[in-house]
Amino acid sequence: MRVVILKDETAVSHRAADLLCGAVAKNPATVLGLATGGTPLGTYKEMVSRVERGEANFSECTTFNLDEYVGLEPGHSQSYRTFMESNLFAPAGFNLDICHLPPSSAKNLSVACSEYESSIEAAGGIEIQLLGIGTDGHIAFNEPSSSLASRTRVKALTEQTRKDNARFFDSIEQVPKLAITMGIGTILDASEIVLLATGASKASAVCAFIEGPISAQVPASALQLHPRVTVLLDEAAAGWLTRRSYYQQVEAIQEKLEQGDFDPNLI
Ligand code: F6R
């Protein structure tokens, strides 16, 4: 796992945009896995700015979002489709025909979940998956105790997650109790994963998933099994890490390697 500790949220957003835009610059038809919530907003804003400056073009990208609430009517202001359309898809010029979110208003949700898995597979799999993390260690809506091999399915949200997300609604009663979410197994199938965490409220979950044991009680810890994960943290989210100086040392070496000026005698 590559753990990158950056000065602040803006630096995290810029680095995440670099990674996504870099992949799309190499392959304009990259299949992106996307997240909602407060954390990726800065990244999406930066991606939109790069499109406006003519530095990026996402019109050929196929996208799959991690999750969608069950029970909100289509077009609801807090549905994740609305979130994605207003914060990224429309302003950054994505082709809406190839932007997918779990179809949470389908009549048969379990069939809809299998179809979502099949459409990811038919698109050739997710090349780069963006993730946030819940204060309870969830990724997507895989709450603690989710199987580490889980696939897309309907999941009940914990009270903690509903409280955390109540800030987007008028009251906690309005926060849905169910969501369709990609499973942990689905997420681990992505070729590359970029997890973002900012703010002190994430410090405990961040420490648990990076430095703790792999456990269904901390769903993000399953990422320890994936060979290409980059974790972008601001100072506050990195606050509980005990091996911080080692991560910074590794990162400094990694940066030198990438710049091609690696001299083992200088390390
Ligand atoms: C959203 C998602 C969730 C969020 C997590 C953090 O699509 O999958 O796992 O990433 O709940 O949310 P924020 O960023 O609002 O703190």
Coordinates of C-alpha atoms and ligand atoms in Angstrom, one line a residue:
M1 CA 0.0 0.0 0.0
R2 CA 1.4 3.4 -0.9
V3 CA 0.6 5.8 1.9
V4 CA 1.0 9.5 0.8
I5 CA 0.6 12.2 3.5
L6 CA -0.1 15.6 2.0
K7 CA -0.3 19.0 3.6
D8 CA -4.1 19.6 3.3
E9 CA -7.3 18.6 1.5
T10 CA -6.5 20.7 -1.6
A11 CA -3.2 18.8 -2.1
V12 CA -5.1 15.5 -1.7
S13 CA -7.7 16.6 -4.3
H14 CA -5.0 17.7 -6.8
R15 CA -3.0 14.5 -6.4
A16 CA -6.2 12.4 -6.9
A17 CA -7.0 14.4 -10.0
D18 CA -3.5 13.8 -11.3
L19 CA -3.9 10.1 -10.9
L20 CA -7.3 10.0 -12.6
C21 CA -6.4 12.4 -15.4
G22 CA -3.1 10.7 -15.9
A23 CA -4.9 7.3 -16.5
V24 CA -7.4 9.0 -18.9
A25 CA -4.6 10.8 -20.8
K26 CA -3.0 7.4 -21.5
N27 CA -6.3 5.8 -22.4
P28 CA -9.2 8.1 -23.2
A29 CA -11.7 5.2 -22.8
T30 CA -10.5 4.3 -19.2
V31 CA -13.2 2.6 -17.1
L32 CA -13.4 4.7 -13.9
G33 CA -14.9 3.6 -10.6
L34 CA -16.3 6.6 -8.7
A35 CA -17.4 7.6 -5.2
T36 CA -19.7 10.2 -3.8
G37 CA -19.7 12.0 -0.4
G38 CA -17.9 15.0 0.8
T39 CA -14.3 13.7 0.3
P40 CA -14.1 13.5 -3.5
L41 CA -15.8 16.9 -4.1
G42 CA -12.4 18.7 -4.3
T43 CA -11.1 16.1 -6.8
Y44 CA -14.2 16.5 -8.9
K45 CA -13.9 20.3 -8.9
E46 CA -10.3 20.0 -10.0
M47 CA -11.2 17.6 -12.8
V48 CA -13.9 20.0 -14.0
S49 CA -11.3 22.9 -13.9
R50 CA -8.9 20.8 -16.0
V51 CA -11.6 20.2 -18.6
E52 CA -12.4 23.9 -18.7
R53 CA -8.7 24.7 -19.2
G54 CA -8.6 22.1 -22.0
E55 CA -6.2 19.9 -20.1
A56 CA -8.5 16.8 -19.8
N57 CA -11.3 15.1 -21.6
F58 CA -13.5 12.5 -20.1
S59 CA -16.1 12.1 -22.9
E60 CA -15.0 8.5 -23.7
C61 CA -14.8 7.3 -20.1
T62 CA -17.2 4.6 -18.9
T63 CA -17.9 5.0 -15.2
F64 CA -19.4 2.9 -12.4
N65 CA -20.3 4.4 -9.1
L66 CA -19.8 2.4 -5.9
D67 CA -23.3 2.8 -4.5
E68 CA -26.7 4.3 -4.5
Y69 CA -29.4 4.7 -1.9
V70 CA -32.5 2.6 -2.1
G71 CA -35.8 4.3 -1.6
L72 CA -35.2 7.8 -3.0
E73 CA -37.3 8.7 -6.0
P74 CA -35.3 9.2 -9.3
G75 CA -34.0 12.8 -9.5
H76 CA -34.1 13.2 -5.6
S77 CA -31.6 16.0 -4.7
Q78 CA -29.6 13.6 -2.4
S79 CA -29.5 10.6 -4.8
Y80 CA -26.0 9.7 -5.8
R81 CA -27.0 10.0 -9.5
T82 CA -28.0 13.6 -8.9
F83 CA -24.7 14.2 -7.0
M84 CA -22.6 12.8 -9.8
E85 CA -24.5 14.6 -12.5
S86 CA -24.2 18.0 -10.9
N87 CA -20.7 17.7 -9.4
L88 CA -18.9 15.8 -12.2
F89 CA -20.7 14.3 -15.1
A90 CA -22.3 17.4 -16.6
P91 CA -19.6 20.0 -15.9
A92 CA -16.8 17.7 -16.9
G93 CA -18.4 16.5 -20.1
F94 CA -18.9 12.8 -19.4
N95 CA -21.1 10.9 -21.8
L96 CA -24.1 10.1 -19.5
D97 CA -25.0 7.0 -21.6
I98 CA -21.9 5.2 -20.3
C99 CA -22.0 6.5 -16.7
H100 CA -23.5 3.8 -14.5
L101 CA -24.9 3.9 -10.9
P102 CA -26.5 0.9 -9.2
P103 CA -30.1 0.8 -10.4
S104 CA -31.7 1.1 -6.9
S105 CA -35.2 1.7 -8.2
A106 CA -35.3 -1.6 -10.1
K107 CA -38.3 -3.8 -9.3
N108 CA -36.0 -6.8 -8.6
L109 CA -33.0 -5.5 -6.7
S110 CA -31.1 -8.8 -6.6
V111 CA -31.4 -9.2 -10.4
A112 CA -30.3 -5.5 -10.7
C113 CA -27.2 -6.2 -8.5
S114 CA -26.1 -9.2 -10.7
E115 CA -26.7 -7.1 -13.8
Y116 CA -24.5 -4.3 -12.4
E117 CA -21.7 -6.9 -11.8
S118 CA -22.2 -8.2 -15.4
S119 CA -22.0 -4.7 -16.9
I120 CA -18.7 -4.0 -15.1
E121 CA -17.4 -7.2 -16.5
A122 CA -18.7 -6.4 -20.0
A123 CA -16.9 -3.1 -19.9
G124 CA -13.6 -4.9 -19.3
G125 CA -13.5 -4.2 -15.5
I126 CA -12.7 -1.1 -13.5
E127 CA -9.2 0.2 -14.2
I128 CA -9.0 2.8 -11.5
Q129 CA -11.3 2.9 -8.5
L130 CA -11.7 6.0 -6.3
L131 CA -12.7 5.4 -2.7
G132 CA -13.5 7.4 0.4
I133 CA -13.8 5.8 3.9
G134 CA -16.5 5.9 6.5
T135 CA -15.7 6.8 10.1
D136 CA -16.6 3.1 10.9
G137 CA -14.1 1.9 8.3
H138 CA -16.6 1.1 5.5
I139 CA -15.7 1.4 1.8
A140 CA -18.6 2.0 -0.5
F141 CA -21.5 0.9 1.8
N142 CA -19.7 -2.3 3.0
E143 CA -20.4 -1.8 6.6
P144 CA -18.4 -3.6 9.4
S145 CA -19.1 -7.4 9.2
S146 CA -19.4 -7.3 5.4
S147 CA -17.9 -10.3 3.8
L148 CA -14.5 -9.5 2.4
A149 CA -15.5 -11.5 -0.7
S150 CA -18.9 -9.7 -1.1
R151 CA -20.3 -8.7 -4.5
T152 CA -22.8 -6.0 -5.4
R153 CA -25.9 -6.3 -3.2
V154 CA -28.4 -4.5 -1.0
K155 CA -26.9 -3.5 2.4
A156 CA -28.4 -2.0 5.5
L157 CA -26.6 1.2 6.6
T158 CA -25.3 1.4 10.2
E159 CA -26.7 4.1 12.5
Q160 CA -23.2 5.7 12.5
T161 CA -23.3 6.0 8.7
R162 CA -26.8 7.4 8.7
K163 CA -25.7 10.0 11.3
D164 CA -22.6 10.9 9.3
N165 CA -24.7 11.4 6.2
A166 CA -27.6 13.2 7.9
R167 CA -25.7 16.5 7.1
F168 CA -26.8 16.1 3.5
F169 CA -30.5 15.8 4.4
D170 CA -32.9 17.9 6.5
S171 CA -33.0 15.3 9.3
I172 CA -31.7 11.8 10.1
E173 CA -35.2 10.3 9.5
Q174 CA -34.8 11.2 5.8
V175 CA -31.5 9.3 5.4
P176 CA -32.3 6.0 3.7
K177 CA -31.7 2.8 5.6
L178 CA -30.7 0.7 2.6
A179 CA -28.3 1.1 -0.3
I180 CA -27.1 -1.0 -3.2
T181 CA -23.3 -1.2 -3.0
M182 CA -20.5 -2.8 -4.9
G183 CA -19.1 -5.6 -2.7
I184 CA -15.5 -5.7 -1.3
G185 CA -14.7 -8.5 -3.8
T186 CA -16.0 -6.2 -6.6
I187 CA -13.8 -3.4 -5.4
L188 CA -10.7 -5.6 -5.1
D189 CA -11.2 -6.6 -8.8
A190 CA -10.3 -3.1 -9.9
S191 CA -6.8 -2.9 -11.4
E192 CA -5.8 0.1 -9.3
I193 CA -7.4 1.7 -6.2
V194 CA -7.0 5.3 -4.9
L195 CA -8.5 5.9 -1.4
L196 CA -8.9 9.5 -0.1
A197 CA -9.3 10.5 3.5
T198 CA -9.3 14.0 4.9
G199 CA -10.0 15.4 8.4
A200 CA -9.5 14.2 12.0
S201 CA -12.8 12.3 12.0
K202 CA -11.2 9.7 9.7
A203 CA -7.9 9.3 11.6
S204 CA -9.0 6.3 13.7
A205 CA -10.5 4.4 10.7
V206 CA -7.4 5.2 8.6
C207 CA -5.0 3.9 11.3
A208 CA -7.1 0.7 11.7
F209 CA -7.3 -0.2 8.0
I210 CA -3.6 0.6 7.2
E211 CA -1.9 -0.7 10.4
G212 CA -4.5 -3.0 11.9
P213 CA -5.2 -6.6 11.0
I214 CA -7.4 -7.6 8.0
S215 CA -10.8 -7.9 9.5
A216 CA -14.5 -7.8 8.3
Q217 CA -14.9 -5.4 11.3
V218 CA -12.8 -2.8 9.3
P219 CA -13.9 -3.4 5.7
A220 CA -11.2 -1.1 4.3
S221 CA -8.5 -3.4 5.7
A222 CA -9.3 -5.8 2.8
L223 CA -7.3 -3.3 0.7
Q224 CA -4.2 -4.7 2.3
L225 CA -4.7 -7.7 -0.1
H226 CA -4.6 -5.5 -3.2
P227 CA -1.3 -5.0 -5.0
R228 CA -1.9 -1.4 -6.3
V229 CA -3.5 0.8 -3.7
T230 CA -2.6 4.5 -3.1
V231 CA -3.9 6.1 0.0
L232 CA -3.9 9.9 -0.1
L233 CA -4.3 11.5 3.3
D234 CA -4.2 15.0 4.7
E235 CA -2.3 15.7 8.0
A236 CA -5.4 15.3 10.1
A237 CA -6.5 12.0 8.7
A238 CA -2.9 10.7 9.1
G239 CA -2.9 11.8 12.7
W240 CA -3.1 8.3 14.3
L241 CA -0.6 6.5 12.1
T242 CA 2.4 5.1 14.0
R243 CA 4.7 4.4 11.0
R244 CA 4.3 7.8 9.5
S245 CA 8.0 8.6 9.1
Y246 CA 8.5 5.3 7.3
Y247 CA 5.7 6.0 4.9
Q248 CA 7.3 9.4 4.2
Q249 CA 10.7 7.8 3.7
V250 CA 9.2 5.3 1.2
E251 CA 7.4 8.1 -0.6
A252 CA 10.5 10.2 -0.9
I253 CA 12.3 7.2 -2.5
Q254 CA 9.3 6.5 -4.7
E255 CA 9.3 10.1 -6.0
K256 CA 13.0 9.9 -6.8
L257 CA 12.4 6.6 -8.7
E258 CA 9.6 8.2 -10.7
Q259 CA 11.8 11.2 -11.6
G260 CA 14.5 8.7 -12.6
D261 CA 17.2 10.2 -10.4
F262 CA 17.6 7.3 -7.9
D263 CA 21.0 6.9 -6.4
P264 CA 21.0 4.2 -3.7
N265 CA 24.1 5.8 -2.1
L266 CA 22.2 9.0 -1.3
I267 CA 19.4 7.2 0.6
Ligands
F6R1 C1 -19.8 7.0 -1.2 C2 -19.2 5.9 -0.5 C3 -18.8 6.0 1.0 C4 -18.1 7.3 1.3 C5 -17.8 7.4 2.8 C6 -17.1 8.7 3.2 O1 -20.0 6.6 -2.5 O2 -18.9 4.9 -1.0 O3 -18.1 4.9 1.4 O4 -16.9 7.3 0.6 O5 -19.0 7.2 3.5 O6 -18.0 9.7 3.0 P1 -17.5 11.2 3.1 O7 -16.6 11.4 2.0 O8 -18.8 12.0 2.9 O9 -16.9 11.4 4.4

